[in-house]
């Protein structure tokens, strides 16, 4: 290999090219110098051919350095994860499409409030703007309050949701001028949709910044994200002005561009999210990992699971009660003291108690001091038990059969859990931080397992006394 440098000859302002050649069969440590401005590099084993020192390659390298410094984090590509560039590429395309469609939607809004008509007044337009903005703020507050805790676990799904609901908002803006006297209602709904997009997009962006910042450089990653957005906005200003003037007199042309850009936007979003390689474990990835482990598949790499992971199904998990619930209250888990005592004998060495109910539901009570590993094991136990119930189509009204099945599965858990953990870690997954859903209840054992538990949660204390 060779090391190249540029020097200035003594007493001269013209650049001199110097090459130090290392490791070649001939001329080891040889230094070659030419001081005549632009010149050619001598041929040797390390560098075949003739290269112009200050020719196209030199300037291409300088331009590349400037682009990297402006838009990519310091130390790229080693300071970020390997999925960073692919995601940012598609994210830039979708952002540009969103900006251009925003230009068309804004144009439609101005037409709806009467810009260009004599009877329209600035006061009326201002009041409509205030009302729609107020609706957006209220919608954003309610949405964040209802769904804020769910964004971390399903970043990909909520990222797609954000852009999907933004598409709905922009579509309503385009349709608003056709709504007549219901114009204000339509634009208010559009603003609420865009406010929901802002909440979901902001939350997922924060989560993705933490994911990309491999060297703890989240601030730098976020700063370069802002630079990329500024560049996209500048491009949007240029192309948007042409687009607005081009579609000025033709409604059909405006709709053609709007719908075309929407299709490109959706494709770019899907491709960008599909390129993400997130190494934390949520419920969907946990199930995929467990299925691969039980089928004796090779190591479940992050890339393989990412390609299998459904992108829309996780959004439904918060609305549909699944068979497994972890961290529930006492009464949600046990129907009687006898149920508790039977389960406590099985799980006497664990920091959780798992009960298989007659309706097929699996409820898990967490004990005080439970760790991430305990929650992981509880989910492993619950998922294995649920799989056995489904595979064997068991009738669960017989309490003795339920207890026997629970005991058998728990023995399987004890014999295979460490192997499963090793399998997961070999795939590169982060097991120190789980994004598995869990309730807020936690209990403390008092005395022997024959006695009831004392909760550390006020609501749970009330449940127990009842």
Short mmCIF file of C-alpha atoms in Angstrom, two decimals, residues 85-459:
data_model
loop_
_atom_site.label_atom_id
_atom_site.label_comp_id
_atom_site.label_asym_id
_atom_site.label_seq_id
_atom_site.Cartn_x
_atom_site.Cartn_y
_atom_site.Cartn_z
CA UNK A 85 -27.66 5.04 5.16
CA UNK A 86 -30.32 2.90 3.50
CA UNK A 87 -33.00 4.21 5.85
CA UNK A 88 -31.91 7.83 5.45
CA UNK A 89 -31.92 7.50 1.65
CA UNK A 90 -35.55 6.36 1.55
CA UNK A 91 -36.50 8.77 4.33
CA UNK A 92 -35.15 11.67 2.25
CA UNK A 93 -37.25 10.61 -0.73
CA UNK A 94 -40.43 10.33 1.32
CA UNK A 95 -39.77 13.67 3.02
CA UNK A 96 -39.38 15.40 -0.35
CA UNK A 97 -42.61 13.82 -1.59
CA UNK A 98 -44.40 14.99 1.57
CA UNK A 99 -43.16 18.55 1.13
CA UNK A 100 -44.25 18.72 -2.51
CA UNK A 101 -47.69 17.34 -1.66
CA UNK A 102 -47.85 19.84 1.18
CA UNK A 103 -47.42 22.63 -1.39
CA UNK A 104 -50.39 21.33 -3.38
CA UNK A 105 -52.47 20.85 -0.20
CA UNK A 106 -51.67 24.40 0.98
CA UNK A 107 -52.69 25.75 -2.41
CA UNK A 108 -56.00 23.88 -2.11
CA UNK A 109 -56.51 25.30 1.40
CA UNK A 110 -56.01 28.88 0.20
CA UNK A 111 -58.50 28.27 -2.57
CA UNK A 112 -60.95 26.92 0.00
CA UNK A 113 -60.74 30.01 2.24
CA UNK A 114 -61.44 32.19 -0.79
CA UNK A 115 -58.06 33.64 -1.76
CA UNK A 116 -58.66 35.45 -5.03
CA UNK A 117 -62.39 36.02 -4.43
CA UNK A 118 -63.71 39.49 -3.64
CA UNK A 119 -66.08 38.37 -0.89
CA UNK A 120 -63.29 36.64 1.07
CA UNK A 121 -61.75 38.53 4.02
CA UNK A 122 -58.47 38.17 5.81
CA UNK A 123 -60.29 38.05 9.17
CA UNK A 124 -62.39 35.04 8.13
CA UNK A 125 -59.33 33.21 6.86
CA UNK A 126 -57.45 33.99 10.09
CA UNK A 127 -60.28 32.67 12.26
CA UNK A 128 -60.47 29.45 10.26
CA UNK A 129 -56.72 29.04 10.62
CA UNK A 130 -56.97 29.49 14.40
CA UNK A 131 -59.82 26.95 14.70
CA UNK A 132 -58.03 24.28 12.64
CA UNK A 133 -54.78 24.82 14.54
CA UNK A 134 -56.60 24.52 17.87
CA UNK A 135 -58.20 21.25 16.76
CA UNK A 136 -54.78 19.95 15.75
CA UNK A 137 -53.26 20.80 19.12
CA UNK A 138 -56.07 19.12 21.04
CA UNK A 139 -55.88 16.06 18.81
CA UNK A 140 -52.12 15.81 19.30
CA UNK A 141 -52.44 16.04 23.10
CA UNK A 142 -55.10 13.32 23.28
CA UNK A 143 -53.22 11.04 20.90
CA UNK A 144 -49.95 11.36 22.83
CA UNK A 145 -51.76 10.67 26.11
CA UNK A 146 -53.47 7.54 24.76
CA UNK A 147 -50.62 5.96 22.77
CA UNK A 148 -47.36 7.49 24.00
CA UNK A 149 -46.27 4.37 25.91
CA UNK A 150 -46.57 2.13 22.83
CA UNK A 151 -44.15 3.85 20.45
CA UNK A 152 -40.90 2.32 21.75
CA UNK A 153 -41.99 -1.29 21.36
CA UNK A 154 -43.19 -1.02 17.76
CA UNK A 155 -41.12 1.72 16.15
CA UNK A 156 -41.49 0.35 12.63
CA UNK A 157 -45.27 0.05 12.78
CA UNK A 158 -45.74 3.52 14.27
CA UNK A 159 -43.34 5.03 11.75
CA UNK A 160 -45.56 3.69 8.97
CA UNK A 161 -48.66 4.82 10.85
CA UNK A 162 -47.28 8.37 11.10
CA UNK A 163 -46.82 8.69 7.36
CA UNK A 164 -50.06 6.90 6.62
CA UNK A 165 -52.14 9.24 8.78
CA UNK A 166 -50.25 12.18 7.26
CA UNK A 167 -51.35 10.96 3.82
CA UNK A 168 -54.95 10.99 5.08
CA UNK A 169 -54.52 14.54 6.34
CA UNK A 170 -53.07 15.81 3.07
CA UNK A 171 -55.82 14.05 1.12
CA UNK A 172 -58.47 15.76 3.24
CA UNK A 173 -56.75 19.12 2.59
CA UNK A 174 -56.97 18.46 -1.14
CA UNK A 175 -60.65 17.53 -0.85
CA UNK A 176 -61.59 20.44 1.44
CA UNK A 177 -62.33 22.99 -1.35
CA UNK A 178 -64.97 20.56 -2.67
CA UNK A 179 -66.71 20.31 0.72
CA UNK A 180 -68.58 23.62 0.41
CA UNK A 181 -70.06 24.69 3.74
CA UNK A 182 -68.29 21.79 5.48
CA UNK A 183 -64.87 23.12 4.47
CA UNK A 184 -63.85 23.98 8.05
CA UNK A 185 -64.87 20.55 9.38
CA UNK A 186 -62.76 18.82 6.74
CA UNK A 187 -59.65 20.94 7.31
CA UNK A 188 -59.98 20.45 11.09
CA UNK A 189 -60.01 16.67 10.58
CA UNK A 190 -56.99 17.03 8.27
CA UNK A 191 -55.10 19.02 10.91
CA UNK A 192 -55.88 16.43 13.59
CA UNK A 193 -54.48 13.72 11.30
CA UNK A 194 -51.31 15.73 10.72
CA UNK A 195 -50.97 16.39 14.46
CA UNK A 196 -51.15 12.65 15.11
CA UNK A 197 -48.44 12.23 12.48
CA UNK A 198 -46.29 14.80 14.26
CA UNK A 199 -46.57 13.00 17.61
CA UNK A 200 -45.89 9.52 16.20
CA UNK A 201 -43.11 10.70 13.86
CA UNK A 202 -41.38 12.66 16.63
CA UNK A 203 -41.51 9.74 19.05
CA UNK A 204 -40.26 7.19 16.53
CA UNK A 205 -37.53 9.55 15.35
CA UNK A 206 -36.21 9.79 18.92
CA UNK A 207 -36.22 5.98 19.21
CA UNK A 208 -34.48 5.56 15.85
CA UNK A 209 -31.86 8.16 16.75
CA UNK A 210 -30.95 6.09 19.79
CA UNK A 211 -30.83 2.98 17.60
CA UNK A 212 -28.54 4.54 14.97
CA UNK A 213 -26.16 6.15 17.49
CA UNK A 214 -23.86 3.17 17.91
CA UNK A 215 -21.12 5.19 19.63
CA UNK A 216 -23.41 7.14 21.94
CA UNK A 217 -23.42 10.02 19.44
CA UNK A 218 -27.18 10.62 19.49
CA UNK A 219 -26.77 14.42 19.43
CA UNK A 220 -24.59 14.28 16.31
CA UNK A 221 -26.98 11.88 14.58
CA UNK A 222 -29.91 14.17 15.40
CA UNK A 223 -27.99 17.25 14.21
CA UNK A 224 -27.21 15.63 10.86
CA UNK A 225 -30.84 14.52 10.59
CA UNK A 226 -31.79 18.20 10.92
CA UNK A 227 -29.25 19.11 8.21
CA UNK A 228 -30.77 16.52 5.89
CA UNK A 229 -34.26 17.88 6.56
CA UNK A 230 -33.07 21.41 5.82
CA UNK A 231 -31.59 20.26 2.52
CA UNK A 232 -34.83 18.47 1.62
CA UNK A 233 -36.80 21.62 2.48
CA UNK A 234 -34.59 23.68 0.18
CA UNK A 235 -35.14 21.20 -2.62
CA UNK A 236 -38.85 21.27 -1.86
CA UNK A 237 -38.92 25.06 -2.12
CA UNK A 238 -37.34 24.94 -5.57
CA UNK A 239 -39.37 22.07 -6.99
CA UNK A 240 -42.52 23.11 -5.13
CA UNK A 241 -42.56 26.56 -6.73
CA UNK A 242 -42.35 24.98 -10.18
CA UNK A 243 -45.01 22.41 -9.25
CA UNK A 244 -47.44 25.05 -7.94
CA UNK A 245 -47.09 27.20 -11.04
CA UNK A 246 -47.21 24.17 -13.35
CA UNK A 247 -50.49 22.93 -11.82
CA UNK A 248 -51.92 26.43 -11.35
CA UNK A 249 -54.73 26.26 -13.89
CA UNK A 250 -55.42 22.52 -13.93
CA UNK A 251 -57.16 20.68 -11.09
CA UNK A 252 -56.64 17.38 -12.90
CA UNK A 253 -52.92 18.00 -13.18
CA UNK A 254 -52.68 18.89 -9.48
CA UNK A 255 -54.43 15.62 -8.56
CA UNK A 256 -52.21 13.65 -10.92
CA UNK A 257 -49.06 14.95 -9.24
CA UNK A 258 -50.53 14.57 -5.76
CA UNK A 259 -51.50 10.93 -6.28
CA UNK A 260 -48.24 10.08 -8.06
CA UNK A 261 -46.17 11.58 -5.26
CA UNK A 262 -48.33 9.74 -2.70
CA UNK A 263 -47.53 6.40 -4.35
CA UNK A 264 -43.79 7.18 -4.37
CA UNK A 265 -44.04 8.35 -0.76
CA UNK A 266 -45.67 5.11 0.39
CA UNK A 267 -43.13 2.95 -1.47
CA UNK A 268 -40.22 4.94 0.00
CA UNK A 269 -41.66 4.62 3.50
CA UNK A 270 -42.12 0.89 3.23
CA UNK A 271 -38.62 0.37 1.82
CA UNK A 272 -37.05 2.57 4.48
CA UNK A 273 -38.77 0.82 7.39
CA UNK A 274 -38.08 -2.62 5.95
CA UNK A 275 -34.35 -1.76 5.88
CA UNK A 276 -34.27 -1.15 9.65
CA UNK A 277 -32.35 -3.74 11.67
CA UNK A 278 -33.49 -3.06 15.24
CA UNK A 279 -31.84 -5.39 17.77
CA UNK A 280 -34.23 -4.94 20.71
CA UNK A 281 -36.90 -7.58 21.36
CA UNK A 282 -40.60 -6.74 21.23
CA UNK A 283 -43.49 -9.20 21.36
CA UNK A 284 -43.55 -9.81 17.60
CA UNK A 285 -39.82 -10.51 17.38
CA UNK A 286 -39.99 -12.64 20.52
CA UNK A 287 -42.57 -14.91 18.90
CA UNK A 288 -40.50 -15.19 15.72
CA UNK A 289 -37.38 -16.03 17.73
CA UNK A 290 -39.22 -18.66 19.74
CA UNK A 291 -40.70 -20.24 16.60
CA UNK A 292 -37.24 -20.48 15.04
CA UNK A 293 -35.76 -21.90 18.23
CA UNK A 294 -38.44 -24.59 18.52
CA UNK A 295 -37.97 -25.58 14.87
CA UNK A 296 -34.20 -25.95 15.47
CA UNK A 297 -33.36 -23.33 12.85
CA UNK A 298 -29.91 -21.79 12.54
CA UNK A 299 -29.05 -18.65 14.51
CA UNK A 300 -31.82 -16.09 14.20
CA UNK A 301 -29.91 -13.11 12.85
CA UNK A 302 -31.37 -9.63 13.16
CA UNK A 303 -31.57 -9.24 9.39
CA UNK A 304 -33.57 -12.47 8.96
CA UNK A 305 -36.09 -11.60 11.66
CA UNK A 306 -36.43 -8.04 10.30
CA UNK A 307 -37.43 -9.39 6.90
CA UNK A 308 -40.02 -11.72 8.47
CA UNK A 309 -41.43 -9.20 10.93
CA UNK A 310 -44.96 -8.00 10.04
CA UNK A 311 -45.12 -4.21 9.90
CA UNK A 312 -48.81 -3.53 10.45
CA UNK A 313 -50.04 -6.29 12.79
CA UNK A 314 -48.29 -4.88 15.93
CA UNK A 315 -50.60 -1.84 15.83
CA UNK A 316 -53.55 -4.09 16.65
CA UNK A 317 -51.92 -5.58 19.74
CA UNK A 318 -52.98 -2.64 21.88
CA UNK A 319 -56.63 -2.99 20.87
CA UNK A 320 -57.06 -6.78 20.89
CA UNK A 321 -56.54 -8.64 24.17
CA UNK A 322 -54.21 -11.54 23.50
CA UNK A 323 -54.05 -14.74 25.52
CA UNK A 324 -50.95 -13.64 27.46
CA UNK A 325 -50.87 -10.80 29.98
CA UNK A 326 -47.82 -10.12 32.17
CA UNK A 327 -47.77 -7.87 35.23
CA UNK A 328 -51.51 -8.11 35.92
CA UNK A 329 -53.31 -7.54 39.20
CA UNK A 330 -54.05 -10.31 41.71
CA UNK A 331 -57.71 -10.76 40.82
CA UNK A 332 -56.97 -10.78 37.09
CA UNK A 333 -54.67 -13.74 37.61
CA UNK A 334 -56.30 -15.86 40.31
CA UNK A 335 -59.93 -16.78 40.70
CA UNK A 336 -59.47 -18.00 44.27
CA UNK A 337 -56.93 -18.49 47.04
CA UNK A 338 -56.76 -22.18 46.07
CA UNK A 339 -55.62 -21.19 42.56
CA UNK A 340 -52.89 -19.01 44.02
CA UNK A 341 -51.62 -21.71 46.39
CA UNK A 342 -51.44 -24.33 43.64
CA UNK A 343 -49.52 -21.97 41.33
CA UNK A 344 -47.24 -20.73 44.13
CA UNK A 345 -46.08 -24.30 44.80
CA UNK A 346 -45.09 -24.72 41.13
CA UNK A 347 -43.23 -21.40 40.85
CA UNK A 348 -41.77 -21.26 44.36
CA UNK A 349 -38.25 -20.55 43.00
CA UNK A 350 -39.28 -17.82 40.53
CA UNK A 351 -39.98 -14.11 40.63
CA UNK A 352 -43.27 -14.61 38.82
CA UNK A 353 -46.45 -16.68 39.18
CA UNK A 354 -48.18 -17.98 36.04
CA UNK A 355 -51.77 -19.16 35.94
CA UNK A 356 -53.49 -20.91 33.02
CA UNK A 357 -57.17 -20.02 33.27
CA UNK A 358 -60.12 -22.10 32.11
CA UNK A 359 -60.82 -19.65 29.27
CA UNK A 360 -57.33 -20.24 27.83
CA UNK A 361 -55.94 -16.95 29.07
CA UNK A 362 -52.46 -16.96 30.61
CA UNK A 363 -51.96 -14.39 33.35
CA UNK A 364 -48.62 -13.65 35.02
CA UNK A 365 -48.12 -11.89 38.33
CA UNK A 366 -44.67 -10.36 38.81
CA UNK A 367 -43.08 -10.40 42.26
CA UNK A 368 -41.10 -7.61 43.80
CA UNK A 369 -37.49 -7.58 42.64
CA UNK A 370 -38.19 -9.21 39.27
CA UNK A 371 -35.47 -8.43 36.70
CA UNK A 372 -35.39 -8.26 32.92
CA UNK A 373 -34.30 -11.89 32.88
CA UNK A 374 -37.30 -12.86 35.03
CA UNK A 375 -39.71 -11.10 32.67
CA UNK A 376 -38.00 -12.78 29.71
CA UNK A 377 -38.42 -16.17 31.37
CA UNK A 378 -42.05 -15.45 32.23
CA UNK A 379 -42.80 -14.67 28.59
CA UNK A 380 -40.87 -17.75 27.47
CA UNK A 381 -42.94 -19.89 29.84
CA UNK A 382 -46.22 -18.25 28.82
CA UNK A 383 -45.57 -18.57 25.08
CA UNK A 384 -44.55 -22.23 25.38
CA UNK A 385 -47.66 -22.95 27.43
CA UNK A 386 -49.88 -21.15 24.91
CA UNK A 387 -48.29 -23.12 22.06
CA UNK A 388 -48.94 -26.43 23.86
CA UNK A 389 -52.57 -25.51 24.46
CA UNK A 390 -53.05 -24.67 20.78
CA UNK A 391 -51.15 -27.71 19.48
CA UNK A 392 -52.98 -30.22 21.67
CA UNK A 393 -56.40 -28.50 21.51
CA UNK A 394 -56.88 -29.18 25.19
CA UNK A 395 -60.13 -28.70 27.06
CA UNK A 396 -59.22 -26.49 30.00
CA UNK A 397 -62.26 -26.85 32.22
CA UNK A 398 -60.52 -29.65 34.12
CA UNK A 399 -58.43 -27.96 36.82
CA UNK A 400 -56.22 -31.02 37.36
CA UNK A 401 -55.30 -31.16 33.65
CA UNK A 402 -54.43 -27.48 33.65
CA UNK A 403 -52.15 -27.88 36.67
CA UNK A 404 -50.43 -30.91 35.13
CA UNK A 405 -49.87 -29.10 31.82
CA UNK A 406 -48.52 -26.05 33.66
CA UNK A 407 -46.10 -28.23 35.64
CA UNK A 408 -44.91 -30.13 32.54
CA UNK A 409 -44.27 -26.94 30.58
CA UNK A 410 -42.45 -25.37 33.53
CA UNK A 411 -40.09 -28.36 33.62
CA UNK A 412 -39.44 -27.85 29.91
CA UNK A 413 -38.77 -24.17 30.56
CA UNK A 414 -36.17 -24.96 33.23
CA UNK A 415 -34.36 -27.37 30.93
CA UNK A 416 -34.32 -25.15 27.83
CA UNK A 417 -34.41 -21.51 28.92
CA UNK A 418 -30.63 -21.06 29.15
CA UNK A 419 -30.22 -22.62 25.71
CA UNK A 420 -32.85 -20.25 24.33
CA UNK A 421 -31.08 -17.23 25.84
CA UNK A 422 -27.80 -18.35 24.28
CA UNK A 423 -29.56 -18.83 20.95
CA UNK A 424 -30.93 -15.29 21.09
CA UNK A 425 -27.62 -13.71 22.10
CA UNK A 426 -25.75 -15.52 19.32
CA UNK A 427 -28.06 -13.82 16.84
CA UNK A 428 -26.85 -10.42 18.05
CA UNK A 429 -30.00 -9.45 19.97
CA UNK A 430 -29.94 -7.08 22.93
CA UNK A 431 -31.32 -8.98 25.93
CA UNK A 432 -30.55 -6.25 28.46
CA UNK A 433 -33.59 -4.20 27.42
CA UNK A 434 -36.91 -5.83 26.61
CA UNK A 435 -39.80 -4.06 24.92
CA UNK A 436 -42.36 -6.64 25.95
CA UNK A 437 -45.70 -5.36 27.29
CA UNK A 438 -46.13 -5.58 31.04
CA UNK A 439 -48.55 -4.15 33.58
CA UNK A 440 -47.66 -1.94 36.52
CA UNK A 441 -48.58 -4.40 39.28
CA UNK A 442 -45.89 -5.99 41.41
CA UNK A 443 -46.31 -8.11 44.54
CA UNK A 444 -44.20 -9.08 47.52
CA UNK A 445 -44.31 -12.53 49.12
CA UNK A 446 -44.94 -12.49 52.88
CA UNK A 447 -44.00 -15.62 54.83
CA UNK A 448 -44.46 -19.01 53.22
CA UNK A 449 -46.14 -19.75 49.93
CA UNK A 450 -49.21 -20.87 51.89
CA UNK A 451 -49.88 -17.23 52.79
CA UNK A 452 -51.21 -14.57 50.49
CA UNK A 453 -48.98 -11.90 48.97
CA UNK A 454 -48.74 -8.31 49.98
CA UNK A 455 -48.74 -5.93 47.04
CA UNK A 456 -46.56 -2.89 46.57
CA UNK A 457 -49.26 -1.20 44.48
CA UNK A 458 -52.19 0.60 46.15
CA UNK A 459 -54.70 -0.56 43.56
#
